[in-house]
Short mmCIF file of C-alpha atoms in Angstrom, two decimals:
data_model
loop_
_atom_site.label_atom_id
_atom_site.label_comp_id
_atom_site.label_asym_id
_atom_site.label_seq_id
_atom_site.Cartn_x
_atom_site.Cartn_y
_atom_site.Cartn_z
CA UNK A 6 23.80 -8.90 8.77
CA UNK A 7 20.21 -8.61 9.26
CA UNK A 8 18.00 -11.15 10.75
CA UNK A 9 14.77 -12.72 11.31
CA UNK A 10 13.32 -14.71 14.23
CA UNK A 11 10.13 -16.03 14.28
CA UNK A 12 8.20 -18.75 16.03
CA UNK A 13 7.89 -22.22 14.37
CA UNK A 14 5.13 -23.76 13.85
CA UNK A 15 2.68 -25.52 12.92
CA UNK A 16 0.25 -23.18 15.28
CA UNK A 17 -2.59 -25.13 15.60
CA UNK A 18 -6.30 -23.22 16.85
CA UNK A 19 -9.75 -23.61 17.13
CA UNK A 20 -11.94 -20.99 15.21
CA UNK A 21 -12.37 -17.81 16.83
CA UNK A 22 -9.23 -18.14 19.29
CA UNK A 23 -6.16 -15.61 19.77
CA UNK A 24 -3.54 -15.77 17.54
CA UNK A 25 -0.41 -14.06 18.37
CA UNK A 26 2.66 -15.21 16.17
CA UNK A 27 5.92 -13.98 17.54
CA UNK A 28 8.79 -12.18 14.78
CA UNK A 29 12.17 -10.37 16.48
CA UNK A 30 14.23 -8.75 14.58
CA UNK A 31 18.10 -7.80 14.32
CA UNK A 32 18.92 -4.88 11.96
CA UNK A 33 21.54 -1.87 11.38
CA UNK A 34 19.31 1.05 11.12
CA UNK A 35 15.60 1.60 10.94
CA UNK A 36 14.32 -1.36 8.84
CA UNK A 37 10.34 -1.71 7.19
CA UNK A 38 8.79 -4.39 8.79
CA UNK A 39 6.73 -6.73 6.87
CA UNK A 40 3.92 -9.84 7.03
CA UNK A 41 3.94 -11.90 4.30
CA UNK A 42 0.85 -14.92 4.41
CA UNK A 43 1.08 -17.64 1.62
CA UNK A 44 -1.93 -19.34 0.59
CA UNK A 45 -0.94 -23.50 0.06
CA UNK A 46 0.21 -24.25 -3.38
CA UNK A 47 0.73 -19.88 -4.24
CA UNK A 48 3.19 -17.42 -4.05
CA UNK A 49 3.41 -14.82 -1.04
CA UNK A 50 1.02 -11.67 -0.44
CA UNK A 51 1.22 -8.78 1.45
CA UNK A 52 -0.17 -9.07 4.43
CA UNK A 53 0.27 -5.50 6.48
CA UNK A 54 3.27 -2.91 6.68
CA UNK A 55 4.57 -0.59 8.95
CA UNK A 56 7.86 1.39 8.42
CA UNK A 57 8.55 3.37 10.95
CA UNK A 58 8.40 2.75 15.28
CA UNK A 59 5.00 2.62 16.69
CA UNK A 60 4.11 2.06 13.46
CA UNK A 61 0.49 -0.15 13.05
CA UNK A 62 0.11 -1.71 10.23
CA UNK A 63 -2.95 -3.95 10.36
CA UNK A 64 -5.18 -5.76 7.14
CA UNK A 65 -7.92 -8.50 7.30
CA UNK A 66 -8.43 -8.45 11.16
CA UNK A 67 -4.65 -8.73 11.28
CA UNK A 68 -2.27 -6.20 13.26
CA UNK A 69 1.01 -5.38 13.53
CA UNK A 70 3.11 -3.08 15.79
CA UNK A 71 6.80 -2.13 15.20
CA UNK A 72 8.31 -2.00 18.36
CA UNK A 73 11.79 -0.36 18.36
CA UNK A 74 12.92 -0.99 22.15
CA UNK A 75 11.87 -5.00 21.67
CA UNK A 76 12.59 -5.14 18.02
CA UNK A 77 9.36 -6.94 17.65
CA UNK A 78 6.74 -7.17 15.03
CA UNK A 79 4.26 -9.91 16.34
CA UNK A 80 1.13 -10.38 14.48
CA UNK A 81 -1.80 -11.19 16.43
CA UNK A 82 -5.64 -11.17 15.43
CA UNK A 83 -8.56 -11.48 17.50
CA UNK A 84 -11.01 -14.24 15.76
CA UNK A 85 -8.82 -16.83 13.71
CA UNK A 86 -11.06 -17.99 10.96
CA UNK A 87 -10.66 -21.35 8.70
CA UNK A 88 -9.36 -19.63 6.31
CA UNK A 89 -6.27 -17.90 7.79
CA UNK A 90 -4.34 -21.15 6.93
CA UNK A 91 -1.75 -20.75 5.13
CA UNK A 92 2.15 -19.85 6.12
CA UNK A 93 2.80 -16.74 7.78
CA UNK A 94 6.30 -14.73 7.03
CA UNK A 95 7.81 -11.55 8.82
CA UNK A 96 10.29 -9.81 6.51
CA UNK A 97 12.39 -6.78 6.96
CA UNK A 98 14.17 -4.42 4.40
CA UNK A 99 16.53 -1.69 4.51
CA UNK A 100 15.70 0.01 1.59
CA UNK A 101 11.44 1.02 2.76
CA UNK A 102 9.07 -1.77 0.24
CA UNK A 103 12.74 -4.07 -0.03
CA UNK A 104 13.51 -3.19 -3.18
CA UNK A 105 17.50 -4.08 -2.86
CA UNK A 106 15.36 -6.69 -0.79
CA UNK A 107 13.68 -8.79 1.81
CA UNK A 108 15.23 -10.77 5.35
CA UNK A 109 12.58 -12.76 5.28
CA UNK A 110 12.48 -15.69 9.05
CA UNK A 111 11.40 -19.42 8.23
CA UNK A 112 7.57 -18.74 8.18
CA UNK A 113 4.97 -20.32 10.70
CA UNK A 114 2.89 -22.71 8.89
CA UNK A 115 -0.95 -21.97 10.66
CA UNK A 116 -3.73 -24.59 10.85
CA UNK A 117 -6.99 -23.55 11.53
CA UNK A 118 -9.50 -25.97 13.03
CA UNK A 119 -13.15 -25.94 13.04
CA UNK B 15 -5.19 -8.55 -9.53
CA UNK B 16 -2.00 -9.86 -9.92
CA UNK B 17 1.34 -7.93 -10.56
CA UNK B 18 3.18 -10.26 -11.35
CA UNK B 19 2.81 -13.48 -13.52
CA UNK B 20 5.33 -16.38 -13.15
CA UNK B 21 4.66 -19.66 -15.82
CA UNK B 22 4.34 -22.35 -15.89
CA UNK B 23 2.52 -23.06 -12.31
CA UNK B 24 3.84 -26.60 -12.20
CA UNK B 25 6.30 -28.57 -14.21
CA UNK B 26 7.66 -31.63 -14.49
CA UNK B 27 10.81 -32.89 -16.39
CA UNK B 28 12.73 -35.71 -16.59
CA UNK B 29 16.76 -35.93 -15.25
CA UNK B 30 19.43 -34.41 -17.66
CA UNK B 31 16.60 -32.17 -19.51
CA UNK B 32 16.42 -27.95 -18.77
CA UNK B 33 13.25 -25.92 -17.54
CA UNK B 34 12.38 -22.42 -17.81
CA UNK B 35 10.68 -20.70 -15.50
CA UNK B 36 9.31 -17.38 -16.27
CA UNK B 37 9.07 -14.16 -14.67
CA UNK B 38 6.82 -11.02 -15.40
CA UNK B 39 5.48 -7.78 -14.36
CA UNK B 40 2.28 -7.06 -15.51
CA UNK B 41 1.89 -3.55 -15.48
CA UNK B 42 5.07 -2.24 -14.50
CA UNK B 43 8.66 -1.80 -15.51
CA UNK B 44 11.45 -4.18 -13.21
CA UNK B 45 14.29 -3.81 -13.38
CA UNK B 46 15.42 -5.39 -10.70
CA UNK B 47 13.40 -9.01 -10.11
CA UNK B 48 14.26 -11.63 -7.55
CA UNK B 49 14.35 -15.22 -7.95
CA UNK B 50 13.50 -17.95 -4.45
CA UNK B 51 13.66 -21.24 -3.78
CA UNK B 52 11.36 -22.42 -0.57
CA UNK B 53 12.26 -25.38 0.69
CA UNK B 54 10.58 -28.18 2.81
CA UNK B 55 8.93 -26.62 5.92
CA UNK B 56 8.35 -23.56 3.96
CA UNK B 57 11.64 -21.81 4.61
CA UNK B 58 13.06 -19.20 1.94
CA UNK B 59 15.93 -18.83 0.45
CA UNK B 60 17.00 -16.36 -1.72
CA UNK B 61 19.17 -17.84 -5.19
CA UNK B 62 19.75 -14.21 -6.92
CA UNK B 63 19.26 -10.44 -8.09
CA UNK B 64 18.21 -10.60 -11.51
CA UNK B 65 19.58 -7.18 -13.24
CA UNK B 66 17.74 -6.00 -16.81
CA UNK B 67 20.78 -5.42 -18.99
CA UNK B 68 23.15 -6.54 -16.75
CA UNK B 69 24.32 -10.07 -14.84
CA UNK B 70 22.31 -11.82 -12.19
CA UNK B 71 23.62 -11.52 -8.16
CA UNK B 72 24.50 -15.13 -7.26
CA UNK B 73 24.13 -15.81 -3.69
CA UNK B 74 26.73 -17.61 -1.90
CA UNK B 75 25.85 -21.04 -2.48
CA UNK B 76 23.92 -21.11 -5.60
CA UNK B 77 25.67 -22.59 -8.83
CA UNK B 78 25.75 -20.30 -11.64
CA UNK B 79 25.83 -22.05 -14.19
CA UNK B 80 22.81 -24.69 -13.30
CA UNK B 81 20.36 -21.79 -12.28
CA UNK B 82 20.60 -19.62 -15.12
CA UNK B 83 19.11 -15.96 -15.08
CA UNK B 84 18.34 -13.81 -17.63
CA UNK B 85 16.75 -10.31 -17.89
CA UNK B 86 16.26 -9.57 -21.14
CA UNK B 87 13.70 -6.51 -21.02
CA UNK B 88 12.54 -4.33 -18.26
CA UNK B 89 9.31 -7.10 -17.69
CA UNK B 90 10.86 -10.71 -18.46
CA UNK B 91 13.09 -12.42 -16.58
CA UNK B 92 13.74 -15.83 -16.67
CA UNK B 93 15.15 -18.79 -14.90
CA UNK B 94 16.53 -22.11 -16.04
CA UNK B 95 17.04 -24.93 -14.07
CA UNK B 96 19.84 -26.78 -16.47
CA UNK B 97 20.85 -30.09 -16.99
CA UNK B 98 17.79 -30.73 -13.93
CA UNK B 99 18.53 -33.55 -11.01
CA UNK B 100 15.44 -34.71 -8.18
CA UNK B 101 17.20 -32.92 -5.68
CA UNK B 102 16.19 -29.36 -7.62
CA UNK B 103 12.62 -30.53 -7.01
CA UNK B 104 11.34 -27.31 -5.28
CA UNK B 105 8.94 -24.41 -5.21
CA UNK B 106 10.49 -21.84 -7.76
CA UNK B 107 9.15 -17.49 -6.06
CA UNK B 108 10.33 -14.78 -8.02
CA UNK B 109 8.99 -11.58 -7.03
CA UNK B 110 9.80 -7.92 -8.00
CA UNK B 111 9.83 -4.41 -6.69
CA UNK B 112 7.22 -1.59 -8.51
CA UNK B 113 9.48 1.20 -7.23
CA UNK B 114 11.41 1.80 -3.81
CA UNK B 115 8.88 2.52 -1.63
CA UNK B 116 6.33 -0.06 -2.17
CA UNK B 117 6.59 -3.59 -1.01
CA UNK B 118 8.03 -6.66 -3.58
CA UNK B 119 5.04 -8.14 -5.55
CA UNK B 120 5.13 -12.23 -5.46
CA UNK B 121 4.16 -14.79 -8.27
CA UNK B 122 2.57 -17.47 -7.71
CA UNK B 123 4.90 -19.94 -7.26
CA UNK B 124 6.35 -22.81 -10.09
CA UNK B 125 6.00 -26.22 -9.02
CA UNK B 126 9.28 -27.54 -10.16
CA UNK B 127 9.45 -31.85 -10.07
CA UNK B 128 12.28 -33.64 -11.47
CA UNK B 129 11.82 -37.31 -11.93
#
């Protein structure tokens, strides 16, 4: 079955540092890939997505590129802020948007220190 | 603004009582809604898929009689935790797709504490 593996946290960085959170996946076919963010005490918010190979999703300074050859969708940001502290989930869907459900990674807790 | 509303955001109940959590799609109709449970160290577990007008589909290992799901209308799904016990304490999150092409929208979650 489908699965998503992402780096375990917590990941602790200083403000303005470069961020990479690794995500790899296993799926049949050509899934859509997502990054969701969860701020403390809240539900999940879509951060970015990519629906086909070589697509780059971007939002709020975060980027991730759909790499079919390495089955990866790593999340990057050039200069993190304290407000980026949250839990980040990588996810995939076989149905384009997620209407048939999402397969999530276990989440990576990101802590940004001033 | 939020497109999926979940209520209540927090609830504390005594062991043995039942608690109902509501999930509403605010500006679209959702024939399907998903219920997740989030464990410590943030792991998300899909509990069930709620289907409007038919029975919910439960994931393996989830007790149907304990976690009752009702999807009575195209904008409302409810999760009732029956005879709650302290081990049911958790963060429950619902989500719904606006359509097949759009990403899932999530509610803000419900923190359940059973004393």
